[in-house]
Amino acid sequence: MPYEVQGVVALSKGAPVSLETIIVPDPGPGEAVVDVQACGVCHTDLHYREGGINDEFPFLLGHEAAGRVAAVGEGVTNVAVGDFVILNWRAVCGTCRACAKGKPWYCFSTHNAAQKMTLKDGTELSPALGIGAFAEKTLVHSGQCTKVDPAAKPEAAGLLGCGVMAGVGAAINTGGVGRGDTVAVFGCGGVGDAAIAGAKLAGASKVIAVDLDDRKLEWAKGLGATHTVNSKETDAVAAIKELTGGFGVDVAIDAVGHPAVYQQAFDARDLAGTVVLVGVPNPTMEITLPLIDVFGRGGALKSSWYGDCLPSRDFPMLIDLYLQGRFDLDAFVSETIGIGDVEAAFEKMHHGDVLRSVVVF
């Protein structure tokens, strides 16, 4: 029997979100219904509301979530009713050309639920990133559920579903940060600070945080930055080179997604160093680089999509480290809020007042 629940919906481009009654169908083959316990307010949800992703309104927002499996459909074997899971938007297919090459984190044919959740009048909803978790229950493909240790706090665990995993993965998976490496992270919001935490976890010797806001730089120090640079007051590239003996860093991570910031990251890396772009640019942005510098510096210029993560591998590992006290997920939770407070949380995020507001059910 379908479920009637409350959910946060963006009905039209740029309009404030509203709390609506959502119809969640019983799970079909390969699907699961999850009782959402917590869901982070991510900038991607605001992009959806503003029409920056696509125009398939109305959207059921929310995607950075954890909860308990309430029901499963035919053929589901990876999770069972009662399991504590983190939701992910990269449910790998196992059969595409990336998966066949043994690189499932690049899967080109990820799974989503086949059925649609709807408004009470039958209007079909587009779930954000195939999840739609600003709701008391949501319908997903079972592969979007990653079982983890239930001892983890839902409000912290859910953040691995997007922003924290993107940042940690940009450092560890994409950037390949290792013991003794030097790292610079440009942009100290949620994703950038997660990259800083990931670099620390990987054993980097210096982690240099770069931002325009001293308040954010203080947050970055709490998550593992060994040095900070306010790029509004200081030439960031010169400062980074001074901190690295004139050479530049082994790995430079752009967590902003802006051409000027990417240029700084490119200029701040050492010979044979790596630049990682994890911040999301808008479609109009372009960058011009001297090709001789691309050639002459060697190394690699990489993009990181979802931190090149494999949820089944990375989520349980990071939750274990969190429960051991070695990875401070709690530090990313600035506040917990109710389901009716999402619009206000967007404002706080826009003004840089929080790392993450988390809706708790």
Short mmCIF file of C-alpha atoms in Angstrom, two decimals:
data_model
loop_
_atom_site.label_atom_id
_atom_site.label_comp_id
_atom_site.label_asym_id
_atom_site.label_seq_id
_atom_site.Cartn_x
_atom_site.Cartn_y
_atom_site.Cartn_z
CA MET A 1 0.00 0.00 0.00
CA PRO A 2 1.49 3.41 -0.96
CA TYR A 3 2.70 5.72 1.78
CA GLU A 4 1.60 9.34 2.30
CA VAL A 5 4.44 11.42 3.74
CA GLN A 6 5.60 15.02 3.97
CA GLY A 7 8.38 16.18 1.66
CA VAL A 8 10.15 19.37 0.55
CA VAL A 9 9.36 20.24 -3.06
CA ALA A 10 10.57 22.89 -5.49
CA LEU A 11 7.45 23.49 -7.57
CA SER A 12 8.89 26.06 -9.99
CA LYS A 13 12.17 27.75 -10.86
CA GLY A 14 13.42 30.13 -8.19
CA ALA A 15 10.31 29.87 -6.01
CA PRO A 16 10.69 29.13 -2.29
CA VAL A 17 10.37 25.45 -1.48
CA SER A 18 7.14 24.15 0.06
CA LEU A 19 6.15 21.25 2.26
CA GLU A 20 3.86 18.93 0.31
CA THR A 21 2.15 15.56 0.72
CA ILE A 22 4.12 12.97 -1.24
CA ILE A 23 2.88 9.58 -2.39
CA VAL A 24 5.61 6.94 -2.13
CA PRO A 25 4.72 3.67 -3.90
CA ASP A 26 5.50 0.23 -2.58
CA PRO A 27 8.90 -0.89 -3.86
CA GLY A 28 8.96 -2.78 -7.12
CA PRO A 29 11.62 -5.23 -8.33
CA GLY A 30 15.07 -4.02 -7.33
CA GLU A 31 13.71 -1.09 -5.31
CA ALA A 32 13.63 -0.13 -1.63
CA VAL A 33 11.67 2.30 0.52
CA VAL A 34 13.78 3.99 3.19
CA ASP A 35 12.64 5.74 6.38
CA VAL A 36 14.82 8.84 6.18
CA GLN A 37 16.37 9.74 9.54
CA ALA A 38 18.56 12.66 8.47
CA CYS A 39 19.37 14.57 5.27
CA GLY A 40 21.96 17.30 4.75
CA VAL A 41 21.13 20.56 2.96
CA CYS A 42 23.55 20.51 0.03
CA HIS A 43 24.22 23.29 -2.49
CA THR A 44 23.11 20.92 -5.25
CA ASP A 45 19.56 21.09 -3.85
CA LEU A 46 19.65 24.86 -4.23
CA HIS A 47 20.89 24.40 -7.82
CA TYR A 48 17.83 22.24 -8.48
CA ARG A 49 15.51 24.87 -7.00
CA GLU A 50 17.12 27.57 -9.15
CA GLY A 51 16.81 25.49 -12.35
CA GLY A 52 20.59 25.10 -12.56
CA ILE A 53 20.47 21.32 -13.11
CA ASN A 54 17.51 20.93 -15.49
CA ASP A 55 13.93 22.13 -15.83
CA GLU A 56 12.14 18.90 -14.86
CA PHE A 57 10.04 20.54 -12.14
CA PRO A 58 8.63 19.76 -9.64
CA PHE A 59 11.64 18.41 -7.75
CA LEU A 60 11.58 16.41 -4.54
CA LEU A 61 14.75 17.80 -2.99
CA GLY A 62 17.31 16.19 -0.69
CA HIS A 63 19.90 13.53 -1.42
CA GLU A 64 22.56 13.52 1.33
CA ALA A 65 20.81 11.09 3.63
CA ALA A 66 20.83 8.13 5.99
CA GLY A 67 17.99 6.02 7.32
CA ARG A 68 16.48 2.58 7.83
CA VAL A 69 15.17 0.29 5.12
CA ALA A 70 11.40 0.07 5.52
CA ALA A 71 10.53 -2.27 2.63
CA VAL A 72 12.24 -3.99 -0.29
CA GLY A 73 10.97 -5.20 -3.64
CA GLU A 74 11.34 -8.48 -5.44
CA GLY A 75 14.89 -9.67 -6.02
CA VAL A 76 16.59 -7.34 -3.54
CA THR A 77 19.42 -9.12 -1.74
CA ASN A 78 21.96 -6.41 -0.84
CA VAL A 79 19.83 -4.90 1.95
CA ALA A 80 16.99 -6.04 4.19
CA VAL A 81 14.24 -4.39 6.20
CA GLY A 82 15.75 -2.72 9.27
CA ASP A 83 19.23 -2.15 7.82
CA PHE A 84 20.83 1.23 8.52
CA VAL A 85 21.93 2.66 5.18
CA ILE A 86 23.49 5.71 3.58
CA LEU A 87 21.87 6.68 0.30
CA ASN A 88 24.08 7.20 -2.74
CA TRP A 89 23.48 8.50 -6.26
CA ARG A 90 26.05 6.23 -7.92
CA ALA A 91 24.39 2.81 -7.80
CA VAL A 92 26.73 0.97 -10.17
CA CYS A 93 25.29 -1.28 -12.84
CA GLY A 94 28.11 -3.83 -12.95
CA THR A 95 27.83 -4.34 -16.71
CA CYS A 96 28.71 -1.09 -18.55
CA ARG A 97 32.10 -0.60 -20.21
CA ALA A 98 33.53 1.16 -17.11
CA CYS A 99 32.38 -1.64 -14.81
CA ALA A 100 33.68 -4.24 -17.28
CA LYS A 101 37.11 -2.56 -17.11
CA GLY A 102 37.13 -2.94 -13.32
CA LYS A 103 36.49 0.77 -12.72
CA PRO A 104 32.94 0.78 -11.34
CA TRP A 105 33.40 4.21 -9.72
CA TYR A 106 33.14 5.56 -13.30
CA CYS A 107 29.94 3.57 -14.01
CA PHE A 108 28.19 5.06 -17.05
CA SER A 109 24.79 3.50 -16.37
CA THR A 110 23.93 3.93 -12.71
CA HIS A 111 20.59 2.76 -11.34
CA ASN A 112 17.59 4.71 -10.05
CA ALA A 113 14.13 3.57 -8.98
CA ALA A 114 11.90 2.75 -11.95
CA GLN A 115 8.71 4.01 -10.30
CA LYS A 116 7.93 7.65 -9.64
CA MET A 117 6.96 9.34 -6.41
CA THR A 118 4.15 11.85 -6.92
CA LEU A 119 2.27 14.72 -5.40
CA LYS A 120 -1.16 13.88 -4.02
CA ASP A 121 -2.80 14.93 -7.32
CA GLY A 122 -0.65 12.45 -9.26
CA THR A 123 1.95 14.91 -10.58
CA GLU A 124 5.20 13.00 -11.01
CA LEU A 125 8.19 14.27 -9.04
CA SER A 126 11.83 14.41 -10.13
CA PRO A 127 13.89 13.27 -7.12
CA ALA A 128 17.13 15.21 -6.65
CA LEU A 129 20.00 13.05 -7.87
CA GLY A 130 17.56 10.16 -8.08
CA ILE A 131 17.01 10.16 -4.31
CA GLY A 132 14.61 12.85 -3.01
CA ALA A 133 15.31 12.54 0.70
CA PHE A 134 13.80 15.70 2.19
CA ALA A 135 10.89 13.41 2.97
CA GLU A 136 9.89 11.05 5.74
CA LYS A 137 10.23 8.13 3.32
CA THR A 138 11.77 7.87 -0.13
CA LEU A 139 11.86 5.30 -2.93
CA VAL A 140 15.24 4.38 -4.40
CA HIS A 141 16.93 1.59 -6.29
CA SER A 142 18.29 -0.92 -3.79
CA GLY A 143 21.79 -0.29 -5.15
CA GLN A 144 21.48 3.26 -3.86
CA CYS A 145 21.39 1.87 -0.31
CA THR A 146 24.79 1.21 1.29
CA LYS A 147 24.61 -0.70 4.56
CA VAL A 148 26.86 0.68 7.33
CA ASP A 149 27.34 0.26 11.08
CA PRO A 150 24.12 1.40 12.82
CA ALA A 151 26.14 2.87 15.70
CA ALA A 152 26.83 5.95 13.52
CA LYS A 153 24.71 9.06 14.07
CA PRO A 154 22.37 9.48 11.07
CA GLU A 155 22.96 13.24 10.85
CA ALA A 156 26.71 12.64 10.44
CA ALA A 157 26.58 9.44 8.40
CA GLY A 158 24.25 10.89 5.77
CA LEU A 159 26.80 13.53 4.80
CA LEU A 160 28.88 10.82 3.16
CA GLY A 161 26.06 10.56 0.64
CA CYS A 162 27.36 13.61 -1.23
CA GLY A 163 29.49 16.53 -0.04
CA VAL A 164 31.83 14.89 2.44
CA MET A 165 32.47 11.92 0.16
CA ALA A 166 33.10 14.26 -2.76
CA GLY A 167 35.78 16.11 -0.82
CA VAL A 168 37.44 13.16 0.88
CA GLY A 169 37.43 11.25 -2.39
CA ALA A 170 38.89 14.21 -4.31
CA ALA A 171 41.93 14.04 -2.02
CA ILE A 172 42.32 10.29 -1.56
CA ASN A 173 40.79 8.65 -4.64
CA THR A 174 41.30 11.24 -7.38
CA GLY A 175 44.29 13.18 -6.08
CA GLY A 176 46.04 10.13 -4.69
CA VAL A 177 47.31 12.06 -1.66
CA GLY A 178 49.82 9.95 0.23
CA ARG A 179 52.12 10.05 3.24
CA GLY A 180 54.25 13.17 3.33
CA ASP A 181 52.56 14.91 0.42
CA THR A 182 51.85 18.63 0.38
CA VAL A 183 48.29 19.68 -0.48
CA ALA A 184 46.49 22.96 -1.12
CA VAL A 185 42.70 23.16 -1.03
CA PHE A 186 41.02 26.18 -2.58
CA GLY A 187 37.59 26.88 -1.08
CA CYS A 188 36.77 25.91 2.49
CA GLY A 189 33.08 25.10 2.37
CA GLY A 190 31.77 21.61 3.09
CA VAL A 191 33.46 19.91 0.14
CA GLY A 192 36.75 21.76 0.55
CA ASP A 193 36.92 21.04 4.27
CA ALA A 194 36.18 17.39 3.53
CA ALA A 195 39.14 17.40 1.10
CA ILE A 196 41.26 18.85 3.90
CA ALA A 197 40.09 16.12 6.27
CA GLY A 198 40.80 13.51 3.59
CA ALA A 199 44.32 14.84 3.01
CA LYS A 200 44.98 14.67 6.75
CA LEU A 201 43.59 11.13 6.87
CA ALA A 202 45.92 10.12 4.03
CA GLY A 203 48.99 11.38 5.90
CA ALA A 204 49.75 14.66 4.10
CA SER A 205 52.58 16.61 5.77
CA LYS A 206 51.19 20.04 4.90
CA VAL A 207 47.59 20.90 4.14
CA ILE A 208 47.16 24.52 3.06
CA ALA A 209 43.63 25.94 3.17
CA VAL A 210 42.83 28.88 0.86
CA ASP A 211 39.70 31.01 1.15
CA LEU A 212 38.48 34.62 1.20
CA ASP A 213 36.80 34.27 4.58
CA ASP A 214 38.80 34.07 7.84
CA ARG A 215 35.88 32.35 9.55
CA LYS A 216 36.01 29.50 7.02
CA LEU A 217 39.77 29.29 7.41
CA GLU A 218 39.27 28.74 11.13
CA TRP A 219 36.87 25.89 10.36
CA ALA A 220 39.49 24.45 8.01
CA LYS A 221 42.11 24.41 10.77
CA GLY A 222 39.73 22.42 12.93
CA LEU A 223 39.46 19.78 10.20
CA GLY A 224 43.16 19.36 9.56
CA ALA A 225 44.62 22.38 7.75
CA THR A 226 48.19 23.00 8.91
CA HIS A 227 48.38 26.43 7.23
CA THR A 228 45.84 28.95 5.98
CA VAL A 229 45.93 31.64 3.29
CA ASN A 230 43.37 34.43 2.91
CA SER A 231 43.51 34.98 -0.86
CA LYS A 232 41.68 38.30 -0.55
CA GLU A 233 44.65 39.70 1.34
CA THR A 234 47.56 37.62 0.03
CA ASP A 235 48.78 36.25 -3.31
CA ALA A 236 47.74 32.64 -2.74
CA VAL A 237 50.16 31.12 -5.24
CA ALA A 238 53.13 33.01 -3.81
CA ALA A 239 52.12 32.07 -0.27
CA ILE A 240 51.80 28.39 -1.16
CA LYS A 241 55.19 28.35 -2.85
CA GLU A 242 56.77 30.03 0.16
CA LEU A 243 55.31 27.33 2.39
CA THR A 244 56.68 24.59 0.13
CA GLY A 245 60.27 25.71 -0.35
CA GLY A 246 59.44 27.54 -3.56
CA PHE A 247 58.20 24.42 -5.34
CA GLY A 248 54.41 24.28 -4.97
CA VAL A 249 52.23 21.46 -3.73
CA ASP A 250 52.00 17.85 -4.79
CA VAL A 251 48.20 18.06 -5.04
CA ALA A 252 46.13 21.22 -5.59
CA ILE A 253 42.35 20.84 -5.18
CA ASP A 254 39.87 23.37 -6.58
CA ALA A 255 36.72 23.00 -4.47
CA VAL A 256 35.15 26.16 -5.91
CA GLY A 257 34.80 25.50 -9.63
CA HIS A 258 35.76 28.93 -10.95
CA PRO A 259 38.31 29.69 -13.72
CA ALA A 260 40.30 32.12 -11.54
CA VAL A 261 40.53 29.57 -8.75
CA TYR A 262 41.49 26.77 -11.13
CA GLN A 263 44.27 29.00 -12.51
CA GLN A 264 45.58 29.45 -8.97
CA ALA A 265 45.49 25.70 -8.36
CA PHE A 266 47.31 25.09 -11.66
CA ASP A 267 50.00 27.64 -10.82
CA ALA A 268 50.40 26.44 -7.23
CA ARG A 269 51.32 22.82 -8.01
CA ASP A 270 54.84 21.45 -8.12
CA LEU A 271 56.40 19.88 -11.20
CA ALA A 272 54.64 16.55 -11.85
CA GLY A 273 51.95 17.64 -9.39
CA THR A 274 48.23 16.99 -9.69
CA VAL A 275 45.34 19.42 -10.02
CA VAL A 276 41.91 18.12 -9.00
CA LEU A 277 38.69 19.94 -9.91
CA VAL A 278 35.86 18.95 -7.56
CA GLY A 279 34.01 22.30 -7.41
CA VAL A 280 31.22 22.46 -9.97
CA PRO A 281 31.55 25.23 -12.61
CA ASN A 282 28.56 26.65 -14.44
CA PRO A 283 28.16 25.75 -18.13
CA THR A 284 29.33 29.16 -19.38
CA MET A 285 32.75 29.08 -17.71
CA GLU A 286 35.91 28.63 -19.75
CA ILE A 287 39.62 28.64 -19.00
CA THR A 288 42.69 29.19 -21.16
CA LEU A 289 46.02 27.69 -20.13
CA PRO A 290 49.41 27.96 -21.88
CA LEU A 291 49.79 24.57 -23.51
CA ILE A 292 53.55 24.64 -22.93
CA ASP A 293 52.84 24.83 -19.18
CA VAL A 294 50.43 21.90 -19.36
CA PHE A 295 53.19 19.95 -21.14
CA GLY A 296 56.18 21.29 -19.26
CA ARG A 297 54.89 20.80 -15.73
CA GLY A 298 53.90 17.18 -16.31
CA GLY A 299 51.70 15.61 -13.71
CA ALA A 300 47.95 15.43 -14.16
CA LEU A 301 44.85 17.60 -14.47
CA LYS A 302 41.86 15.65 -13.15
CA SER A 303 38.17 16.06 -12.51
CA SER A 304 36.60 14.36 -9.50
CA TRP A 305 32.95 13.31 -9.76
CA TYR A 306 31.54 12.22 -6.40
CA GLY A 307 35.12 11.81 -5.21
CA ASP A 308 35.56 8.88 -7.62
CA CYS A 309 34.00 6.85 -4.84
CA LEU A 310 32.67 3.33 -4.78
CA PRO A 311 29.97 3.56 -2.08
CA SER A 312 30.09 -0.13 -1.18
CA ARG A 313 33.82 0.22 -0.48
CA ASP A 314 34.19 3.76 0.81
CA PHE A 315 31.11 4.40 2.98
CA PRO A 316 31.63 1.49 5.42
CA MET A 317 35.36 2.27 5.66
CA LEU A 318 34.78 5.94 6.50
CA ILE A 319 32.03 5.09 8.99
CA ASP A 320 34.43 2.67 10.71
CA LEU A 321 37.06 5.43 10.93
CA TYR A 322 34.40 7.80 12.28
CA LEU A 323 33.37 5.35 15.00
CA GLN A 324 37.03 4.83 15.92
CA GLY A 325 37.44 8.58 16.41
CA ARG A 326 39.83 8.93 13.49
CA PHE A 327 37.54 10.87 11.15
CA ASP A 328 35.44 13.66 12.64
CA LEU A 329 32.19 13.59 10.66
CA ASP A 330 30.40 15.37 13.49
CA ALA A 331 32.45 18.51 12.79
CA PHE A 332 30.62 19.00 9.49
CA VAL A 333 27.21 19.24 11.17
CA SER A 334 26.71 22.95 11.92
CA GLU A 335 23.09 22.57 13.03
CA THR A 336 20.15 20.17 12.96
CA ILE A 337 16.81 21.49 11.73
CA GLY A 338 13.27 20.38 11.01
CA ILE A 339 11.80 19.54 7.63
CA GLY A 340 10.09 22.93 7.48
CA ASP A 341 13.37 24.84 7.83
CA VAL A 342 15.02 24.00 4.49
CA GLU A 343 14.39 27.40 2.87
CA ALA A 344 16.01 29.17 5.82
CA ALA A 345 18.93 26.73 5.61
CA PHE A 346 19.45 27.72 1.96
CA GLU A 347 19.86 31.32 3.10
CA LYS A 348 22.43 30.37 5.74
CA MET A 349 24.33 28.31 3.19
CA HIS A 350 24.25 31.16 0.67
CA HIS A 351 25.79 33.52 3.24
CA GLY A 352 28.43 31.00 4.29
CA ASP A 353 27.13 30.71 7.84
CA VAL A 354 27.21 26.90 8.00
CA LEU A 355 29.15 23.90 6.77
CA ARG A 356 25.99 21.78 6.80
CA SER A 357 22.48 22.18 8.09
CA VAL A 358 20.98 18.72 8.52
CA VAL A 359 17.27 17.93 8.52
CA VAL A 360 16.47 15.40 11.23
CA PHE A 361 13.24 13.41 11.12
#
